[in-house]
XYZ file of N, CA and C in Angstrom:
774
model
N 0.834 -1.207 0.000
C 0.000 0.000 0.000
C 0.864 1.250 0.000
N 1.930 1.177 0.792
C 2.852 2.317 0.862
C 3.517 2.576 -0.474
N 3.745 1.503 -1.230
C 4.357 1.661 -2.545
C 3.422 2.417 -3.486
N 2.123 2.127 -3.345
C 1.154 2.821 -4.209
C 1.142 4.314 -3.910
N 1.142 4.676 -2.614
C 1.188 6.089 -2.229
C 2.448 6.773 -2.748
N 3.557 6.033 -2.687
C 4.833 6.587 -3.148
C 4.796 6.865 -4.649
N 4.197 5.917 -5.384
C 4.103 6.095 -6.841
C 3.208 7.286 -7.183
N 2.055 7.387 -6.470
C 1.152 8.519 -6.704
C 1.822 9.855 -6.387
N 2.619 9.857 -5.321
C 3.327 11.084 -4.946
C 4.324 11.495 -6.017
N 5.024 10.508 -6.572
C 5.990 10.803 -7.638
C 5.290 11.357 -8.885
N 4.113 10.774 -9.177
C 3.361 11.249 -10.351
C 2.917 12.697 -10.164
N 2.429 13.009 -8.955
C 2.001 14.379 -8.665
C 3.163 15.351 -8.761
N 4.321 14.955 -8.232
C 5.501 15.826 -8.284
C 5.961 16.055 -9.718
N 5.936 14.992 -10.523
C 6.335 15.139 -11.925
C 5.374 16.054 -12.689
N 4.076 15.897 -12.413
C 3.082 16.754 -13.070
C 3.261 18.210 -12.677
N 3.540 18.442 -11.388
C 3.754 19.817 -10.930
C 4.987 20.425 -11.570
N 6.032 19.581 -11.683
C 7.261 20.067 -12.326
C 7.018 20.407 -13.788
N 6.225 19.573 -14.450
C 5.920 19.805 -15.863
C 5.110 21.074 -16.054
N 4.122 21.285 -15.159
C 3.294 22.489 -15.242
C 4.120 23.732 -15.013
N 5.007 23.641 -14.005
C 5.846 24.803 -13.706
C 6.814 25.111 -14.825
N 7.148 24.108 -15.630
C 8.093 24.311 -16.729
C 7.435 24.733 -18.018
N 6.106 24.856 -18.043
C 5.401 25.269 -19.245
C 5.658 26.750 -19.555
N 5.598 27.087 -20.857
C 5.815 28.458 -21.309
C 4.582 29.293 -20.986
N 4.801 30.464 -20.423
C 3.717 31.371 -20.077
C 3.964 32.734 -20.728
N 2.885 33.435 -21.000
C 2.973 34.781 -21.548
C 3.121 35.783 -20.406
N 3.989 36.762 -20.600
C 4.216 37.782 -19.574
C 4.165 39.165 -20.216
N 3.716 40.141 -19.415
C 3.751 41.551 -19.817
C 5.092 42.124 -19.393
N 5.843 42.626 -20.378
C 7.119 43.262 -20.058
C 6.979 44.762 -20.270
N 7.061 45.507 -19.181
C 6.974 46.967 -19.233
C 8.352 47.523 -18.913
N 8.926 48.281 -19.835
C 10.281 48.767 -19.617
C 10.521 50.135 -20.209
N 11.692 50.671 -19.897
C 12.121 51.964 -20.432
C 13.595 51.883 -20.775
N 13.947 52.382 -21.950
C 15.337 52.383 -22.405
C 15.941 53.744 -22.088
N 17.072 53.737 -21.363
C 17.695 54.987 -20.912
C 19.180 54.979 -21.249
N 19.778 56.167 -21.156
C 21.229 56.287 -21.309
C 21.918 55.765 -20.051
N 23.007 55.097 -20.248
C 23.751 54.588 -19.100
C 24.445 55.712 -18.347
N 24.786 56.787 -19.037
C 25.565 57.859 -18.422
C 24.733 58.733 -17.497
N 23.506 59.103 -17.917
C 22.715 60.043 -17.125
C 21.269 59.594 -16.909
N 20.937 58.365 -17.305
C 19.593 57.792 -17.120
C 18.504 58.582 -17.848
N 18.880 59.341 -18.842
C 17.879 60.041 -19.643
C 17.270 59.068 -20.652
N 15.954 59.174 -20.902
C 15.308 58.225 -21.822
C 15.824 58.360 -23.248
N 15.821 57.243 -23.948
C 16.223 57.213 -25.352
C 14.956 57.049 -26.189
N 14.495 58.090 -26.844
C 13.246 57.986 -27.611
C 13.380 57.046 -28.803
N 12.286 56.336 -29.078
C 12.175 55.468 -30.256
C 13.233 54.369 -30.291
N 13.682 53.928 -29.112
C 14.570 52.767 -29.060
C 13.794 51.533 -29.508
N 14.494 50.442 -29.816
C 13.843 49.248 -30.332
C 14.275 48.018 -29.549
N 13.408 47.000 -29.545
C 13.772 45.717 -28.960
C 13.275 44.617 -29.876
N 14.087 43.587 -30.028
C 13.780 42.475 -30.922
C 13.619 41.203 -30.112
N 12.576 40.440 -30.438
C 12.328 39.152 -29.785
C 12.980 38.054 -30.609
N 13.879 37.289 -29.989
C 14.546 36.209 -30.704
C 13.576 35.068 -31.003
N 12.623 34.836 -30.122
C 11.695 33.717 -30.291
C 10.573 34.073 -31.258
N 9.988 35.249 -31.088
C 8.889 35.669 -31.961
C 9.388 36.241 -33.282
N 10.669 36.628 -33.310
C 11.280 37.229 -34.500
C 10.530 38.490 -34.922
N 10.184 39.283 -33.914
C 9.508 40.561 -34.137
C 10.335 41.691 -33.543
N 10.146 42.878 -34.083
C 10.833 44.064 -33.573
C 9.774 45.046 -33.088
N 9.965 45.579 -31.883
C 9.040 46.537 -31.290
C 9.770 47.858 -31.082
N 9.030 48.944 -31.111
C 9.616 50.276 -30.947
C 9.071 50.924 -29.685
N 9.948 51.611 -28.970
C 9.531 52.368 -27.792
C 8.934 53.701 -28.231
N 8.256 54.375 -27.305
C 7.656 55.666 -27.634
C 8.672 56.786 -27.461
N 8.204 58.032 -27.528
C 9.113 59.178 -27.453
C 9.802 59.306 -26.104
N 9.261 58.660 -25.078
C 9.907 58.686 -23.757
C 10.719 57.427 -23.496
N 10.912 56.603 -24.518
C 11.715 55.394 -24.376
C 10.997 54.229 -23.735
N 9.690 54.342 -23.481
C 8.949 53.279 -22.804
C 8.286 52.341 -23.812
N 8.105 51.093 -23.380
C 7.421 50.098 -24.193
C 6.707 49.121 -23.274
N 5.705 48.430 -23.822
C 4.978 47.405 -23.091
C 4.549 46.346 -24.092
N 5.113 45.129 -23.957
C 4.870 44.069 -24.926
C 4.572 42.764 -24.196
N 3.914 41.856 -24.911
C 3.641 40.513 -24.394
C 4.628 39.544 -25.030
N 5.362 38.809 -24.190
C 6.375 37.875 -24.661
C 6.263 36.567 -23.898
N 6.924 35.533 -24.422
C 7.034 34.283 -23.670
C 8.028 34.471 -22.534
N 7.765 33.804 -21.414
C 8.628 34.008 -20.248
C 10.023 33.430 -20.431
N 10.227 32.591 -21.459
C 11.558 32.043 -21.718
C 12.202 32.668 -22.957
N 11.656 33.793 -23.395
C 12.185 34.475 -24.583
C 13.428 35.280 -24.214
N 14.159 35.699 -25.246
C 15.301 36.596 -25.072
C 15.098 37.790 -25.988
N 15.481 38.963 -25.521
C 15.282 40.179 -26.313
C 16.603 40.920 -26.481
N 16.673 41.645 -27.580
C 17.828 42.505 -27.847
C 17.336 43.941 -27.854
N 17.892 44.768 -26.993
C 17.514 46.175 -26.883
C 18.593 47.002 -27.571
N 18.183 47.872 -28.485
C 19.176 48.636 -29.242
C 18.595 49.975 -29.668
N 19.488 50.890 -30.000
C 19.124 52.218 -30.500
C 20.299 52.761 -31.289
N 20.015 53.661 -32.195
C 21.059 54.231 -33.040
C 22.045 55.025 -32.188
N 23.321 54.678 -32.308
C 24.358 55.371 -31.559
C 24.643 54.773 -30.193
N 24.067 53.582 -29.890
C 24.268 52.940 -28.594
C 24.632 51.473 -28.799
N 25.377 50.920 -27.824
C 25.712 49.506 -27.867
C 24.492 48.678 -27.459
N 24.113 47.666 -28.240
C 22.944 46.853 -27.898
C 23.235 45.916 -26.726
N 22.175 45.493 -26.049
C 22.299 44.518 -24.965
C 21.279 43.412 -25.199
N 21.574 42.212 -24.673
C 20.684 41.056 -24.789
C 20.230 40.655 -23.393
N 18.920 40.491 -23.232
C 18.327 40.159 -21.938
C 17.574 38.836 -22.069
N 17.798 37.917 -21.121
C 17.044 36.667 -21.041
C 15.923 36.865 -20.021
N 14.677 36.727 -20.458
C 13.543 37.041 -19.592
C 13.428 36.100 -18.406
N 13.869 34.850 -18.562
C 13.753 33.932 -17.432
C 14.647 34.339 -16.274
N 15.628 35.197 -16.550
C 16.481 35.684 -15.464
C 15.883 36.903 -14.770
N 14.836 37.471 -15.363
C 14.220 38.656 -14.767
C 13.080 38.313 -13.813
N 12.465 37.119 -14.023
C 11.241 36.808 -13.282
C 10.245 37.965 -13.448
N 9.828 38.164 -14.675
C 9.085 39.363 -15.063
C 7.837 39.553 -14.216
N 7.697 40.771 -13.679
C 6.526 41.178 -12.908
C 5.775 42.227 -13.731
N 4.513 41.955 -14.035
C 3.736 42.847 -14.901
C 3.519 44.216 -14.283
N 3.584 44.326 -12.960
C 3.349 45.602 -12.281
C 4.618 46.434 -12.136
N 5.702 45.947 -12.632
C 6.983 46.638 -12.465
C 7.490 47.132 -13.815
N 8.122 48.310 -13.816
C 8.741 48.826 -15.033
C 10.248 48.637 -14.928
N 10.804 47.904 -15.873
C 12.230 47.598 -15.870
C 12.984 48.661 -16.667
N 14.168 48.947 -16.226
C 15.012 49.947 -16.885
C 16.158 49.248 -17.597
N 16.329 49.569 -18.872
C 17.393 48.988 -19.683
C 18.341 50.115 -20.097
N 19.548 50.090 -19.572
C 20.523 51.160 -19.812
C 21.451 50.778 -20.957
N 21.610 51.680 -21.908
C 22.493 51.462 -23.054
C 23.670 52.423 -22.989
N 24.815 51.910 -23.382
C 26.036 52.722 -23.385
C 26.173 53.420 -24.736
N 26.350 54.741 -24.687
C 26.458 55.515 -25.918
C 27.810 55.297 -26.564
N 27.789 55.159 -27.880
C 29.022 54.931 -28.636
C 29.550 56.264 -29.144
N 30.823 56.475 -29.027
C 31.467 57.681 -29.568
C 32.652 57.258 -30.416
N 32.818 57.930 -31.531
C 33.895 57.609 -32.463
C 34.809 58.821 -32.621
N 36.072 58.552 -32.725
C 37.038 59.617 -32.986
C 37.290 59.686 -34.484
N 37.155 60.878 -35.040
C 37.397 61.061 -36.465
C 38.523 62.065 -36.653
N 39.091 62.032 -37.842
C 40.173 62.959 -38.143
C 39.628 64.374 -38.321
N 40.534 65.325 -38.341
C 40.145 66.722 -38.483
C 39.452 66.949 -39.825
N 38.377 67.717 -39.784
C 37.625 68.037 -40.992
C 37.670 69.543 -41.210
N 38.158 69.961 -42.360
C 38.221 71.381 -42.703
C 37.029 71.734 -43.587
N 36.302 72.752 -43.196
C 35.141 73.216 -43.952
C 35.490 74.548 -44.598
N 35.493 74.561 -45.913
C 35.815 75.772 -46.658
C 34.524 76.550 -46.902
N 34.248 77.491 -46.006
C 32.994 78.236 -46.090
C 32.946 79.089 -47.350
N 34.044 79.732 -47.669
C 34.053 80.640 -48.812
C 33.789 79.896 -50.116
N 34.298 78.660 -50.229
C 34.082 77.883 -51.454
C 32.604 77.575 -51.639
N 31.951 77.124 -50.566
C 30.525 76.818 -50.663
C 29.719 78.090 -50.955
N 30.141 79.198 -50.383
C 29.430 80.456 -50.620
C 29.558 80.870 -52.079
N 30.753 80.725 -52.642
C 30.962 81.094 -54.035
C 30.164 80.180 -54.962
N 30.130 78.875 -54.635
C 29.328 77.953 -55.449
C 27.858 78.354 -55.422
N 27.393 78.748 -54.240
C 25.983 79.143 -54.097
C 25.693 80.405 -54.907
N 26.575 81.400 -54.816
C 26.352 82.648 -55.554
C 26.416 82.420 -57.059
N 27.319 81.527 -57.509
C 27.391 81.228 -58.942
C 26.097 80.581 -59.437
N 25.567 79.664 -58.644
C 24.303 79.019 -59.031
C 23.161 80.032 -59.044
N 23.171 80.938 -58.063
C 22.124 81.952 -57.995
C 22.184 82.876 -59.207
N 23.398 83.255 -59.608
C 23.550 84.103 -60.788
C 23.060 83.389 -62.041
N 23.359 82.086 -62.136
C 22.926 81.317 -63.305
C 21.404 81.233 -63.377
N 20.767 81.072 -62.221
C 19.303 81.001 -62.189
C 18.696 82.332 -62.618
N 19.256 83.432 -62.099
C 18.732 84.753 -62.461
C 18.929 85.047 -63.943
N 20.076 84.622 -64.475
C 20.333 84.844 -65.894
C 19.342 84.057 -66.750
N 19.034 82.841 -66.311
C 18.083 82.014 -67.049
C 16.697 82.628 -67.015
N 16.333 83.235 -65.867
C 15.032 83.884 -65.753
C 14.926 85.087 -66.680
N 16.059 85.769 -66.898
C 16.051 86.932 -67.777
C 15.914 86.538 -69.240
N 16.212 85.264 -69.553
C 16.172 84.803 -70.933
C 14.856 84.101 -71.256
N 13.790 84.475 -70.555
C 12.481 83.860 -70.790
C 11.983 84.224 -72.187
N 11.492 83.242 -72.910
C 10.948 83.476 -74.246
C 9.678 84.313 -74.136
N 9.606 85.407 -74.897
C 8.447 86.294 -74.850
C 7.246 85.734 -75.598
N 7.419 84.629 -76.361
C 6.322 84.000 -77.096
C 5.650 84.980 -78.057
N 6.451 85.826 -78.716
C 5.921 86.792 -79.676
C 5.822 86.151 -81.053
N 4.973 86.689 -81.944
C 4.888 86.149 -83.307
C 6.234 86.206 -84.009
N 6.451 85.265 -84.929
C 7.756 85.154 -85.576
C 8.067 86.348 -86.478
N 7.013 87.030 -86.978
C 7.249 88.129 -87.921
C 7.481 89.466 -87.232
N 7.485 89.497 -85.893
C 7.765 90.753 -85.189
C 9.275 90.965 -85.150
N 9.709 92.133 -85.618
C 11.133 92.455 -85.637
C 11.440 93.379 -84.474
N 12.208 92.854 -83.523
C 12.552 93.644 -82.348
C 13.743 94.538 -82.650
N 13.724 95.722 -82.072
C 14.865 96.619 -82.174
C 14.931 97.395 -83.475
N 13.876 97.364 -84.298
C 13.935 98.109 -85.551
C 13.640 99.590 -85.311
N 13.978 100.410 -86.248
C 13.741 101.841 -86.146
C 12.256 102.126 -86.310
N 11.633 102.883 -85.413
C 10.191 103.153 -85.520
C 9.871 103.973 -86.755
N 8.623 103.799 -87.234
C 8.203 104.515 -88.433
C 7.998 105.999 -88.161
N 7.693 106.363 -86.921
C 7.464 107.751 -86.539
C 8.376 108.069 -85.366
N 8.732 109.317 -85.223
C 9.612 109.707 -84.121
C 9.037 109.242 -82.788
N 9.938 108.957 -81.851
C 9.528 108.383 -80.573
C 8.564 109.287 -79.828
N 8.802 110.610 -79.892
C 7.949 111.521 -79.136
C 6.549 111.634 -79.726
N 6.366 111.118 -80.973
C 5.047 111.163 -81.592
C 4.318 109.824 -81.524
N 4.994 108.770 -81.033
C 4.368 107.451 -80.979
C 3.219 107.451 -79.986
N 2.124 106.767 -80.297
C 0.985 106.731 -79.384
C 1.278 105.872 -78.170
N 0.574 106.173 -77.103
C 0.733 105.412 -75.864
C -0.552 104.672 -75.534
N -1.381 104.415 -76.548
C -2.671 103.782 -76.307
C -2.495 102.287 -76.051
N -3.133 101.794 -75.012
C -3.181 100.356 -74.763
C -4.513 99.780 -75.211
N -5.408 100.653 -75.720
C -6.707 100.238 -76.242
C -7.091 101.207 -77.364
N -8.267 101.026 -77.920
C -8.715 101.896 -79.015
C -8.766 103.347 -78.552
N -8.118 104.282 -79.308
C -8.077 105.687 -78.873
C -9.461 106.319 -78.884
N -9.710 107.282 -77.991
C -11.011 107.964 -77.955
C -11.192 108.871 -79.169
N -12.440 109.326 -79.378
C -12.754 110.157 -80.548
C -12.013 111.485 -80.497
N -11.905 112.091 -79.316
C -11.236 113.391 -79.195
C -9.762 113.312 -79.554
N -9.182 112.088 -79.488
C -7.765 111.964 -79.831
C -7.521 112.299 -81.293
N -8.525 112.137 -82.156
C -8.363 112.476 -83.575
C -8.177 113.970 -83.766
N -8.637 114.787 -82.802
C -8.492 116.241 -82.894
C -7.177 116.691 -82.288
N -6.871 116.170 -81.097
C -5.693 116.653 -80.381
C -4.418 115.880 -80.738
N -4.554 114.621 -81.174
C -3.383 113.814 -81.524
C -3.656 113.056 -82.825
N -3.847 113.747 -83.901
C -4.191 113.062 -85.164
C -3.103 112.111 -85.646
N -1.825 112.502 -85.436
C -0.733 111.639 -85.898
C -0.741 110.312 -85.147
N -1.010 110.393 -83.858
C -1.041 109.171 -83.054
C -2.184 108.252 -83.474
N -3.358 108.855 -83.717
C -4.513 108.055 -84.135
C -4.251 107.408 -85.489
N -3.655 108.182 -86.414
C -3.332 107.643 -87.733
C -2.346 106.492 -87.615
N -1.351 106.653 -86.754
C -0.356 105.595 -86.545
C -1.013 104.344 -85.958
N -1.972 104.542 -85.050
C -2.637 103.417 -84.390
C -3.371 102.545 -85.406
N -4.019 103.195 -86.411
C -4.837 102.442 -87.351
C -4.062 101.964 -88.576
N -2.913 102.562 -88.884
C -2.199 102.210 -90.117
C -0.913 101.434 -89.877
N -0.330 101.536 -88.690
C 0.954 100.884 -88.442
C 0.786 99.363 -88.379
N 1.670 98.654 -89.054
C 1.638 97.191 -89.045
C 1.953 96.639 -87.658
N 2.914 97.269 -86.980
C 3.285 96.782 -85.643
C 2.148 96.979 -84.645
N 1.394 98.093 -84.811
C 0.263 98.331 -83.919
C -0.835 97.297 -84.150
N -1.036 96.928 -85.426
C -2.027 95.894 -85.721
C -1.614 94.564 -85.093
N -0.326 94.260 -85.207
C 0.162 93.018 -84.606
C 0.007 93.050 -83.086
N 0.268 94.213 -82.509
C 0.135 94.333 -81.059
C -1.313 94.153 -80.630
N -2.249 94.735 -81.404
C -3.662 94.588 -81.064
C -4.109 93.135 -81.201
N -3.613 92.476 -82.261
C -3.950 91.067 -82.426
C -3.418 90.227 -81.265
N -2.208 90.561 -80.829
C -1.612 89.827 -79.716
C -2.402 90.057 -78.432
N -2.821 91.301 -78.185
C -3.607 91.595 -76.988
C -4.942 90.850 -77.006
N -5.570 90.805 -78.196
C -6.827 90.063 -78.309
C -6.610 88.580 -78.057
N -5.501 88.064 -78.584
C -5.197 86.645 -78.393
C -4.949 86.324 -76.924
N -4.212 87.210 -76.257
C -3.943 87.001 -74.835
C -5.224 87.089 -74.012
N -6.093 88.053 -74.373
C -7.362 88.195 -73.661
C -8.245 86.965 -73.853
N -8.275 86.459 -75.104
C -9.071 85.258 -75.380
C -8.523 84.058 -74.610
N -7.207 83.928 -74.591
C -6.596 82.797 -73.883
C -6.874 82.878 -72.391
N -6.837 84.085 -71.841
C -7.130 84.263 -70.417
C -8.564 83.860 -70.101
N -9.498 84.246 -70.985
C -10.901 83.882 -70.775
C -11.121 82.390 -71.004
N -10.425 81.839 -71.997
C -10.597 80.414 -72.298
C -10.130 79.540 -71.136
N -9.140 80.013 -70.374
C -8.645 79.251 -69.234
C -9.683 79.135 -68.125
N -10.707 80.019 -68.163
C -11.791 79.896 -67.183
C -12.642 78.662 -67.454
N -12.656 78.211 -68.711
C -13.433 77.024 -69.086
C -12.531 75.791 -68.957
N -12.441 75.265 -67.760
C -11.549 74.146 -67.481
C -12.216 72.816 -67.814
N -11.384 71.783 -67.914
C -11.896 70.437 -68.172
C -12.737 69.942 -67.004
N -12.366 70.323 -65.787
C -13.157 69.934 -64.607
C -14.552 70.553 -64.660
N -14.618 71.813 -65.133
C -15.921 72.469 -65.250
C -16.795 71.745 -66.266
N -16.217 71.398 -67.418
C -16.984 70.699 -68.452
C -17.474 69.348 -67.949
N -16.627 68.660 -67.207
C -17.005 67.348 -66.677
C -18.109 67.476 -65.634
N -18.019 68.516 -64.782
C -19.030 68.708 -63.736
C -20.380 69.089 -64.336
N -20.370 69.902 -65.382
C -21.628 70.347 -65.997
C -22.277 69.225 -66.798
N -21.468 68.495 -67.571
C -22.017 67.509 -68.507
C -22.133 66.107 -67.926
N -21.280 65.771 -66.977
C -21.261 64.401 -66.461
C -20.638 63.420 -67.431
N -20.024 63.919 -68.505
C -19.394 63.057 -69.506
C -17.968 62.718 -69.096
N -17.386 61.767 -69.815
C -16.006 61.377 -69.536
C -15.374 60.820 -70.801
N -14.047 60.727 -70.766
C -13.259 60.117 -71.844
C -13.567 60.775 -73.194
N -13.886 59.962 -74.203
C -14.057 60.477 -75.563
C -15.279 61.392 -75.681
N -16.352 61.086 -74.941
C -17.540 61.944 -74.994
C -17.231 63.332 -74.440
N -16.427 63.374 -73.380
C -16.043 64.665 -72.810
C -15.160 65.443 -73.776
N -14.244 64.747 -74.473
C -13.387 65.414 -75.448
C -14.216 65.991 -76.593
N -15.240 65.246 -77.022
C -16.101 65.735 -78.107
C -16.873 66.976 -77.669
N -17.369 66.979 -76.429
C -18.094 68.144 -75.926
C -17.162 69.346 -75.773
N -15.920 69.106 -75.378
C -14.957 70.197 -75.237
C -14.686 70.844 -76.598
N -14.553 70.019 -77.650
C -14.349 70.562 -78.993
C -15.567 71.368 -79.429
N -16.758 70.909 -79.060
C -17.986 71.643 -79.392
C -17.993 73.007 -78.700
N -17.591 73.030 -77.432
C -17.552 74.297 -76.691
C -16.532 75.255 -77.289
N -15.358 74.746 -77.649
C -14.323 75.604 -78.233
C -14.789 76.230 -79.541
N -15.640 75.509 -80.263
C -16.099 76.011 -81.559
C -17.269 76.978 -81.435
N -18.052 76.883 -80.359
C -19.288 77.658 -80.282
C -19.324 78.701 -79.168
N -18.467 78.597 -78.186
C -18.552 79.543 -77.070
C -18.070 80.926 -77.503
N -18.712 81.954 -76.979
C -18.341 83.340 -77.258
C -18.064 84.036 -75.931
N -16.844 84.499 -75.801
C -16.429 85.139 -74.556
C -16.683 86.639 -74.617
N -16.853 87.207 -73.449
C -16.979 88.648 -73.282
C -15.873 89.107 -72.341
N -15.403 90.338 -72.515
C -14.292 90.813 -71.691
C -14.655 90.913 -70.216
N -15.954 90.917 -69.915
C -16.393 90.988 -68.520
C -16.714 89.609 -67.946
N -16.412 88.567 -68.690
C -16.736 87.215 -68.234
C -15.987 86.857 -66.958
N -16.678 86.131 -66.091
C -16.081 85.554 -64.883
C -16.227 84.039 -64.965
N -15.689 83.363 -63.979
C -15.790 81.899 -63.963
C -17.251 81.450 -63.905
N -18.072 82.203 -63.159
C -19.486 81.845 -63.037
C -20.228 82.068 -64.348
N -19.968 83.206 -65.004
C -20.655 83.483 -66.266
C -20.243 82.484 -67.347
N -18.974 82.087 -67.335
C -18.517 81.078 -68.296
C -19.212 79.743 -68.034
N -19.415 79.424 -66.764
C -20.093 78.164 -66.418
C -21.521 78.156 -66.945
N -22.225 79.305 -66.827
C -23.588 79.388 -67.355
C -23.592 79.207 -68.874
N -22.586 79.765 -69.538
C -22.495 79.596 -70.986
C -22.263 78.134 -71.353
N -21.457 77.450 -70.557
C -21.198 76.030 -70.808
C -22.476 75.219 -70.614
N -23.283 75.578 -69.612
C -24.559 74.883 -69.386
C -25.481 75.051 -70.595
N -25.564 76.290 -71.112
C -26.396 76.533 -72.297
C -25.882 75.741 -73.497
N -24.555 75.705 -73.654
C -23.980 74.954 -74.769
C -24.248 73.460 -74.630
N -24.245 72.967 -73.406
C -24.497 71.538 -73.205
C -25.936 71.183 -73.565
N -26.866 72.090 -73.242
C -28.261 71.855 -73.633
C -28.398 71.828 -75.155
N -27.712 72.769 -75.831
C -27.732 72.767 -77.298
C -27.058 71.511 -77.847
N -25.990 71.096 -77.178
C -25.234 69.920 -77.622
C -26.098 68.655 -77.543
N -26.887 68.538 -76.468
C -27.754 67.366 -76.316
C -28.880 67.377 -77.343
N -29.411 68.560 -77.624
C -30.498 68.645 -78.603
C -30.005 68.350 -80.016
N -28.760 68.708 -80.285
C -28.228 68.500 -81.627
C -27.793 67.075 -81.904
N -27.675 66.248 -80.885
C -27.226 64.868 -81.089
C -28.388 63.988 -81.567
């Protein structure tokens, strides 16, 4: 009978030993700090050898992760020597915050000479090149305009009109009015101003506006855009809203004509 009790006792002890040796999950709460002054190391990292995962600490160097109680971790940060911790040696307590101190690495380098004047000169040369390039902007003028030619009328008699001269100008400045209507360069200038004004107004009629008004897309939208370009009439007082109303009217005509 005593032998039976002894055997049962051994079985219970073995079972208890087996249970105690089972892997358990633990909460590890810690903070990574400098070894020299115990200041926190923000965004430090720790790697689990068993889980093969990497975790990052917050801006104050703190972290809280769930690991196996027999896991090992590597704590590291840029500019510091890493350390390896075996959790079974810590007897991890979930209510305790552990401190992991890292030693900062410092390297000795040779003397470095910084030539400030050289970098400054390079910067000024690049700045001059950029400014020179800006001055060489293409004016996008018609090919038949001859720049720098001698004017047809003396400079002091040339008109200063940026638009059609008033009626009274024919009385007080007849030469200027005559030059405005007969000069080839003035005609070219007026054509250019009209072209620029038309282009400025045409830019109010965007592809997004056409798509929003019509609900069309792809090839149908392209066809409607060509229809608008052929039929829309701009006014010098047009705004984005007035152009939109014109597009709506054109879309109604476009649908009726299909």
